[in-house]
Amino acid sequence: MTKPAPILFPKDFLWGCATSAYQIEGSPLADGAGPSVWHRFSHTPGRVQDGDTADVTCDHYRRWESDVDLMHSLGLNSYRFSIAWGRVLPEGTGRINAAGLDFYERLVDRLLSRGIQPMVTLFHWDLPAALDDRGGWLNRDIAQWFAEYADVMFRRLDDRVNYWTTLNEPWVVADGGYMHGVLAPGHRNIFEAPRAAHHLMMAHGAAVQAYRATGRNKIGLVVNIEPKYAASQSDADCAATRRAEAYMNRQYLEPALLGSYPEELHEVFGEAWPQWPAADLRLIKQPLDYIGVNYYTRAVVRSDPTSWPLKATTVKQKQHTHMETGWEVYPQGLVDTLLWIKDQYGNPPVYITENGACFFDPPQVEGPVLEDPLRVDYLRKHITAVHTAMQRGADIRGYFAWSLFDNFEWAFGFSKRFGIVHMNYETLKRTLKSSAHFYSKVIASNGAALTE
Ligand code: GBH
C-alpha cells in the first residue's frame, strides 16, 4: 500500500488547547472574588453528580506557572482560557478587584514569555451570582453590564491579547440554564429561554461594540455546532431536522452574522417566541473577526411529537463508536460543519475553539504515560477532517483541543474526563496521556504525524 500524502497545515496555524475558568481554577472565592452562579449551583445538593464542586478541581489558580510550562513542553503555540468575571468584578459591575485582574495579567505574561498566544474568552458560563440576583441573563441591562466588564479587560490586556471571544456557546447557557434547568442557574421555563438567549446575543454585540472603540486586535463569538441529519426523507423528519438545526445552530449564528433569527424558532417556541425590536438585532449584528466553532458530535434527527419542546429526537447510530457521554463519534460532521459555515456565511475566518472526546482511561496512571487510544483516534480523525475542509476552501486558522486537563465537567462533576493530560484529583498530579504525546507530534510536524 502506498503511504497517504502528508497532511500539512499553514505555518501560522494556531495549535492550542482549551480550558475554562470554573472548570480548572479552583479557589473560586480567593483574593476577593465574588461567587458565580456555578459556585452556587454546585453547592446546591442534587445539582451536580456526586455532589462535586470546583472548589479545588485542577488547582490551576495556584499552579498556573507550572501549567504554562507544561503547555510549553507540549509545544502549544496558543492557549484558549476564560476569565472568571467575578474575580475581576466581584459584584459583576462597579468595583474592580485588582487581585483578580492581576491573576490574568500574570497568566497572559507567562504565556507570552513561553511563546504561547492567549485566546481569551470573556464568558464561559460563570456569571457573577450578584448579577443573577438582579435577574442575570433575563435582565436586558446585562448587555451593558457585560460591555462594562469586557471594557475593563480590553483596557488592561489588549496590548498583549490578540484574540478575544465574547461568549462561549450561548446555546448551552440558554438551553441548559433556562430551558431544561440542568446547568446553572437551573431554570426550566420556555418563556425564559428565548429571552436569556436574546440577551446573551445583545451582550455579545455590546461587547464587540466596546471593543471597536478601544481594541486593536481580533474579537469573535464561539458557538457549539452539531450538524443535524434527517433520519429519513419524510416531510416530518426533514421539518424536525430543520427545527433542531435552527434551535441549536442557527439561533446564534444568524443574528450575529445576518442580523435576523431563523423562522423556525416560531415553531420551536410557539407563543414564547417574542417579536424582538429591530434595534436589538442591529446591536447583535456586529462585524466579527472570526467565528469559533466547538465541535464534538452530530445528531440524526427524527420527528417525535412527544419530545419537548422540539418535537424531534436523536436516533442513536449503533454502528458508530460513542463517547462515555453518549455522544456519537462522527468526524465527517466536522467537515460538513466547516463547509456549511463557509457556504452559508461567506467563508469567515474560523478557529476550531474546542474539539475533543470523553473516554474512560485505563487505570494505570502511575507509569509515565497513560494510554488512551480512543482519544488518539478521535483527535487524528478530527484534525484530518479540519484539513479536508481547508482543502475544500474553508478558511480555518487554528485548532484547540478540549481539553488540556481532565476537569470539572459541569453537571457531570469529575465523572467525565476529556483531558489529554490526566488529573489525579487526590494528589493533583498531572500525567500525560498518549493523546498528549500524539498531539504534540502533530504540532511539531505541522500535521505530518497525522498520517504516520
Ligand atoms: C463544551 O460544551 C463546553 O464548552 C465545555 O466547557 C465542556 O467541558 C465541553 O464541551 C465538554 O462537554 O447528548 O448527543 O444530544 C459542549 C456542548 C452541547 C456538546 C450538547 C454535546 C449534546 C449531544 N455540548 N451536545 S447529545
XYZ file of C-alpha atoms and ligand atoms in Angstrom:
478
model
C 0.000 0.000 0.000
C 1.293 3.479 -0.807
C 1.634 5.913 2.024
C -1.004 8.670 2.025
C 0.273 12.127 1.073
C 1.426 14.009 4.183
C -1.005 16.479 5.633
C 0.470 19.917 6.167
C -1.108 22.961 7.779
C -0.127 26.605 7.159
C 2.920 27.824 9.095
C 0.953 30.361 11.129
C -1.800 27.890 12.090
C -2.747 28.129 15.772
C -2.345 24.857 17.662
C -3.682 25.004 21.166
C -5.671 23.509 23.976
C -8.774 24.995 25.565
C -9.980 25.207 29.173
C -12.374 27.401 31.152
C -12.034 29.234 34.449
C -14.598 27.484 36.650
C -13.626 24.073 35.302
C -9.906 24.224 36.165
C -9.048 27.079 38.520
C -10.358 26.110 41.949
C -10.179 28.670 44.797
C -13.354 30.318 43.461
C -13.573 32.866 46.290
C -9.860 33.608 46.684
C -8.388 37.114 46.819
C -11.704 38.929 46.898
C -13.523 37.116 44.065
C -17.325 37.182 44.092
C -19.154 33.841 43.818
C -20.557 32.751 40.468
C -23.829 31.031 39.630
C -21.783 27.856 39.127
C -20.380 28.109 42.648
C -23.927 28.372 43.955
C -25.268 25.655 41.697
C -22.556 23.115 42.533
C -23.076 23.816 46.250
C -26.804 23.120 45.920
C -27.398 19.443 46.797
C -28.613 17.316 43.900
C -27.470 19.605 41.098
C -24.063 18.128 40.204
C -23.282 14.424 40.003
C -21.815 13.009 43.246
C -22.090 16.449 44.858
C -18.871 17.568 43.149
C -17.898 21.236 43.221
C -14.981 23.062 41.602
C -13.660 24.383 44.935
C -10.340 22.700 44.135
C -10.680 20.959 40.740
C -7.249 21.209 38.985
C -5.989 23.905 41.383
C -4.847 25.861 38.357
C -5.364 29.137 40.244
C -2.290 28.204 42.288
C -0.431 26.016 39.789
C -0.712 28.266 36.738
C 3.041 28.757 36.390
C 3.914 25.077 36.101
C 0.788 24.551 33.987
C 2.054 27.065 31.439
C 5.398 25.260 31.446
C 3.534 22.022 30.744
C 1.792 23.660 27.764
C 5.161 24.847 26.531
C 6.608 21.349 26.851
C 3.768 20.063 24.646
C 4.701 22.630 22.004
C 1.384 24.529 22.028
C 1.629 27.886 20.269
C -1.703 29.089 21.678
C -3.951 28.552 24.682
C -7.653 29.291 24.990
C -8.881 30.041 28.515
C -11.628 32.107 30.101
C -11.734 34.904 32.651
C -13.907 34.483 35.737
C -15.991 37.678 35.576
C -16.461 37.648 39.362
C -12.715 37.633 40.059
C -12.436 40.950 38.214
C -15.780 42.489 39.255
C -16.979 40.704 42.418
C -20.456 42.252 42.110
C -20.442 41.929 38.315
C -20.400 45.705 37.792
C -18.798 48.663 39.533
C -15.927 47.897 41.895
C -12.853 46.304 40.298
C -10.923 43.704 42.288
C -7.276 44.370 41.430
C -6.107 40.937 42.609
C -8.390 39.206 40.105
C -7.173 41.308 37.209
C -3.568 40.741 38.285
C -4.009 36.972 38.166
C -4.989 37.036 34.491
C -2.310 39.583 33.646
C 0.387 37.345 35.141
C -1.018 34.360 33.271
C -1.006 36.230 29.951
C 2.546 37.448 30.531
C 3.825 33.983 31.304
C 2.098 32.527 28.241
C 3.713 35.172 26.044
C 7.112 34.574 27.628
C 6.790 30.918 26.582
C 5.739 31.798 23.026
C 2.072 30.901 23.585
C -0.657 33.160 22.133
C -3.565 33.660 24.542
C -7.130 33.408 23.209
C -9.264 34.915 25.955
C -12.950 34.100 26.459
C -14.819 36.691 28.495
C -17.747 34.466 29.433
C -17.655 30.710 29.816
C -20.824 30.330 31.943
C -19.662 31.517 35.409
C -21.936 34.568 35.735
C -21.381 36.561 38.963
C -24.068 35.481 41.434
C -24.666 39.146 42.297
C -25.872 39.682 38.726
C -28.079 36.614 38.859
C -29.710 38.242 41.882
C -30.590 41.144 39.573
C -32.150 38.806 37.008
C -28.995 37.570 35.314
C -29.497 36.818 31.621
C -33.199 37.637 31.958
C -32.453 41.303 32.606
C -31.921 43.391 29.443
C -29.422 45.557 31.308
C -26.971 42.665 31.232
C -25.797 43.754 27.791
C -24.356 46.912 29.361
C -23.061 45.052 32.440
C -21.172 42.705 30.161
C -19.815 45.526 27.978
C -18.556 47.295 31.115
C -16.687 44.165 32.244
C -15.381 43.492 28.732
C -14.081 47.048 28.533
C -12.126 46.595 31.778
C -10.434 43.537 30.269
C -9.750 45.179 26.903
C -8.123 48.214 28.513
C -5.900 46.071 30.666
C -4.864 43.329 28.234
C -5.487 44.260 24.603
C -1.854 45.356 24.299
C -0.937 41.670 24.782
C -4.007 39.596 23.850
C -4.520 39.157 20.111
C -7.664 37.004 20.240
C -10.780 37.781 22.266
C -14.030 35.836 22.486
C -17.205 37.357 23.877
C -19.263 34.264 24.773
C -18.651 30.542 24.813
C -21.645 28.582 23.491
C -24.635 30.802 24.269
C -26.890 27.890 23.281
C -25.705 25.817 26.225
C -26.453 28.642 28.670
C -29.959 29.233 27.315
C -30.825 25.561 26.829
C -29.153 24.056 29.907
C -29.557 27.029 32.230
C -33.032 28.348 31.343
C -34.900 25.776 29.248
C -34.080 22.428 30.863
C -32.589 23.510 34.191
C -29.694 21.058 34.132
C -26.977 23.748 34.258
C -26.693 26.956 36.310
C -28.846 28.823 37.180
C -31.138 25.801 36.860
C -34.367 27.279 35.467
C -36.801 25.296 33.343
C -39.022 27.756 31.560
C -39.791 28.049 27.863
C -40.611 31.749 28.234
C -37.249 32.470 29.822
C -35.023 30.552 27.388
C -35.582 32.804 24.350
C -35.074 35.936 26.476
C -31.856 34.604 28.001
C -30.635 33.684 24.518
C -31.511 37.108 23.113
C -29.841 38.967 25.983
C -26.736 36.801 25.608
C -26.558 37.908 21.991
C -27.147 41.556 22.915
C -24.305 41.281 25.424
C -22.124 39.841 22.685
C -22.986 42.764 20.398
C -22.433 45.366 23.100
C -19.012 43.908 23.956
C -17.920 43.875 20.305
C -19.075 47.485 20.012
C -16.998 48.388 23.072
C -14.047 46.562 21.541
C -14.145 48.621 18.370
C -13.744 51.738 20.496
C -10.567 50.571 22.282
C -9.276 47.277 20.855
C -6.805 46.783 18.051
C -6.783 43.004 17.594
C -9.399 40.337 16.898
C -12.715 39.515 18.536
C -15.215 36.764 17.765
C -18.027 34.577 19.039
C -17.750 30.876 19.931
C -20.693 28.639 19.115
C -21.277 24.920 19.531
C -22.303 23.401 16.241
C -23.827 19.953 15.984
C -24.869 19.247 12.401
C -28.317 17.694 12.080
C -29.050 14.979 9.531
C -32.590 13.813 8.800
C -33.236 10.162 9.723
C -35.373 9.815 6.575
C -36.523 11.981 3.712
C -40.082 12.151 5.072
C -41.533 15.653 5.400
C -41.928 15.173 9.140
C -38.296 14.139 9.692
C -36.980 16.912 7.455
C -39.049 19.521 9.291
C -37.885 18.153 12.668
C -34.283 18.360 11.470
C -34.730 21.987 10.425
C -36.214 22.839 13.837
C -33.347 21.152 15.680
C -30.799 22.865 13.495
C -32.442 26.276 13.835
C -32.678 25.908 17.610
C -29.139 24.756 18.292
C -27.003 26.064 15.461
C -28.631 28.939 13.591
C -30.271 30.725 16.552
C -26.876 32.243 17.390
C -25.010 32.452 14.090
C -27.813 34.109 12.137
C -28.432 37.110 14.390
C -24.682 37.615 14.851
C -23.790 37.329 11.159
C -27.005 38.098 9.266
C -28.957 40.219 11.750
C -32.091 38.062 11.930
C -33.408 34.946 13.637
C -34.379 31.738 11.823
C -38.102 31.483 11.000
C -38.310 28.017 12.554
C -37.940 29.474 16.058
C -41.615 30.478 15.952
C -42.459 26.793 15.627
C -39.974 25.750 18.304
C -41.029 28.260 20.973
C -44.615 28.919 19.913
C -46.154 31.829 21.825
C -42.987 32.059 23.941
C -41.075 33.499 20.972
C -41.363 37.315 21.142
C -41.185 39.907 18.416
C -37.739 41.442 19.009
C -37.061 45.159 18.447
C -35.123 45.821 15.237
C -32.650 47.923 17.242
C -31.712 44.844 19.278
C -30.831 42.970 16.125
C -28.762 45.876 14.907
C -26.811 45.740 18.173
C -26.317 41.980 17.869
C -25.004 42.077 14.314
C -21.502 43.498 14.657
C -18.652 42.868 12.238
C -16.614 39.959 13.666
C -13.014 38.994 13.058
C -13.660 35.270 13.307
C -16.107 32.568 14.353
C -15.075 29.955 16.909
C -16.595 26.532 16.370
C -16.841 23.937 19.124
C -17.480 20.566 17.581
C -17.986 17.262 19.401
C -20.708 15.258 17.689
C -23.667 15.271 15.297
C -27.299 14.221 15.544
C -29.501 12.140 13.247
C -32.968 13.537 13.802
C -36.443 12.038 13.687
C -39.776 13.730 14.260
C -41.192 12.874 17.694
C -44.368 14.693 18.818
C -43.828 13.601 22.444
C -40.432 15.278 22.794
C -40.495 18.759 24.396
C -40.086 21.374 23.016
C -38.573 20.465 19.633
C -40.846 17.541 18.774
C -37.660 15.950 17.492
C -35.421 13.225 18.823
C -31.925 11.904 18.133
C -31.690 8.437 16.601
C -28.738 6.542 18.032
C -26.308 5.299 15.353
C -25.392 1.930 16.853
C -22.800 1.176 14.163
C -20.568 4.032 15.394
C -18.387 4.492 18.470
C -19.890 6.622 21.227
C -18.177 8.597 23.977
C -18.845 7.986 27.663
C -21.232 10.932 27.491
C -23.263 9.007 24.896
C -22.195 11.319 22.042
C -21.549 9.716 18.671
C -18.050 9.924 17.189
C -18.544 11.327 13.681
C -15.540 13.114 12.109
C -17.340 13.740 8.799
C -19.679 16.003 10.780
C -16.784 18.400 11.323
C -16.042 18.542 7.574
C -19.738 19.157 6.899
C -19.956 21.832 9.608
C -16.961 23.779 8.333
C -18.163 23.647 4.727
C -21.655 24.658 5.826
C -20.280 27.748 7.587
C -18.162 28.567 4.554
C -21.164 28.340 2.221
C -23.867 29.875 4.439
C -21.959 32.768 5.944
C -19.466 33.906 3.301
C -16.406 31.917 4.391
C -15.472 33.818 7.559
C -12.162 33.048 9.292
C -12.832 30.135 11.651
C -10.997 28.652 14.610
C -11.941 25.237 15.939
C -12.096 26.513 19.504
C -12.987 23.118 21.045
C -12.867 19.548 19.847
C -12.274 16.514 21.979
C -13.579 13.331 23.461
C -14.602 11.742 26.734
C -13.475 8.163 27.213
C -12.710 6.246 30.367
C -8.970 5.965 30.570
C -7.320 2.709 31.574
C -6.432 2.579 35.261
C -2.607 2.517 35.060
C -1.995 6.138 35.970
C 1.254 5.693 37.867
C 3.508 4.962 34.867
C 4.938 7.743 32.728
C 2.200 7.554 30.086
C -1.468 6.753 30.275
C -2.666 5.023 27.112
C -5.887 6.480 25.655
C -6.054 5.044 22.122
C -9.678 6.057 21.544
C -8.864 9.703 22.186
C -5.806 9.487 19.904
C -8.022 8.062 17.188
C -10.631 10.794 17.752
C -8.052 13.581 17.516
C -6.391 12.071 14.453
C -9.660 11.805 12.555
C -10.985 15.198 13.554
C -7.780 17.128 12.848
C -7.684 15.362 9.479
C -11.286 16.492 8.956
C -10.198 20.096 9.552
C -7.562 19.702 6.872
C -10.073 18.193 4.455
C -12.379 21.186 4.925
C -9.446 23.554 4.339
C -8.586 21.799 1.096
C -12.164 22.406 0.025
C -11.778 26.116 0.645
C -12.859 26.699 4.255
C -10.833 29.472 5.907
C -9.650 27.678 9.066
C -6.990 29.445 11.122
C -6.455 27.218 14.169
C -7.438 24.231 16.270
C -7.827 23.891 20.045
C -8.177 20.501 21.682
C -10.653 20.198 24.543
C -9.167 19.859 26.968
C -5.680 20.370 28.317
C -6.656 18.569 31.558
C -9.411 16.364 32.829
C -11.526 18.880 34.741
C -14.860 19.761 36.349
C -17.284 18.630 33.653
C -20.262 20.787 34.758
C -23.283 18.708 35.817
C -21.226 15.527 35.348
C -18.743 16.707 38.010
C -15.475 14.784 37.836
C -17.095 11.632 36.429
C -16.248 12.523 32.825
C -12.711 13.005 31.533
C -11.883 14.991 28.371
C -8.208 15.782 29.085
C -5.132 14.916 27.054
C -3.446 15.247 30.449
C -4.803 13.066 33.241
C -5.676 14.722 36.549
C -5.370 12.831 39.804
C -7.891 14.717 41.940
C -6.353 13.395 45.196
C -2.741 14.393 44.556
C -3.372 16.907 41.729
C -0.576 15.209 39.818
C -0.700 15.804 36.054
C 0.156 12.763 33.888
C 0.420 12.900 30.119
C -1.864 10.561 28.212
C -0.721 9.144 24.889
C -3.100 11.647 23.255
C -0.914 14.471 24.640
C 2.168 12.879 23.084
C 0.307 12.363 19.843
C -0.977 15.942 19.721
C 2.499 17.193 20.491
C 3.869 15.295 17.495
C 1.107 16.610 15.246
C 2.007 20.162 16.269
C 5.758 19.661 15.880
C 5.275 18.197 12.383
C 2.546 20.722 11.455
C 0.201 17.854 10.659
C 2.518 15.316 9.055
C 2.259 12.991 12.089
C -1.461 12.520 11.357
C -0.701 10.041 8.579
C 2.129 8.196 10.348
C -18.433 22.234 25.714
O -19.807 22.169 25.551
C -18.092 23.252 26.758
O -17.733 24.473 26.161
C -17.029 22.810 27.722
O -16.997 23.657 28.827
C -17.279 21.370 28.112
O -16.422 20.937 29.137
C -17.104 20.525 26.886
O -17.950 20.952 25.861
C -17.363 19.034 27.097
O -18.690 18.808 27.453
O -26.332 14.446 24.139
O -25.854 13.593 21.918
O -27.524 15.339 22.244
C -20.294 21.053 24.850
C -21.583 21.302 24.102
C -23.731 20.505 23.615
C -21.899 19.067 23.199
C -24.654 19.338 23.744
C -22.810 17.863 23.237
C -25.134 17.124 23.333
C -25.003 15.909 22.455
N -22.408 20.128 24.031
N -24.202 18.189 22.987
S -26.271 14.743 22.717
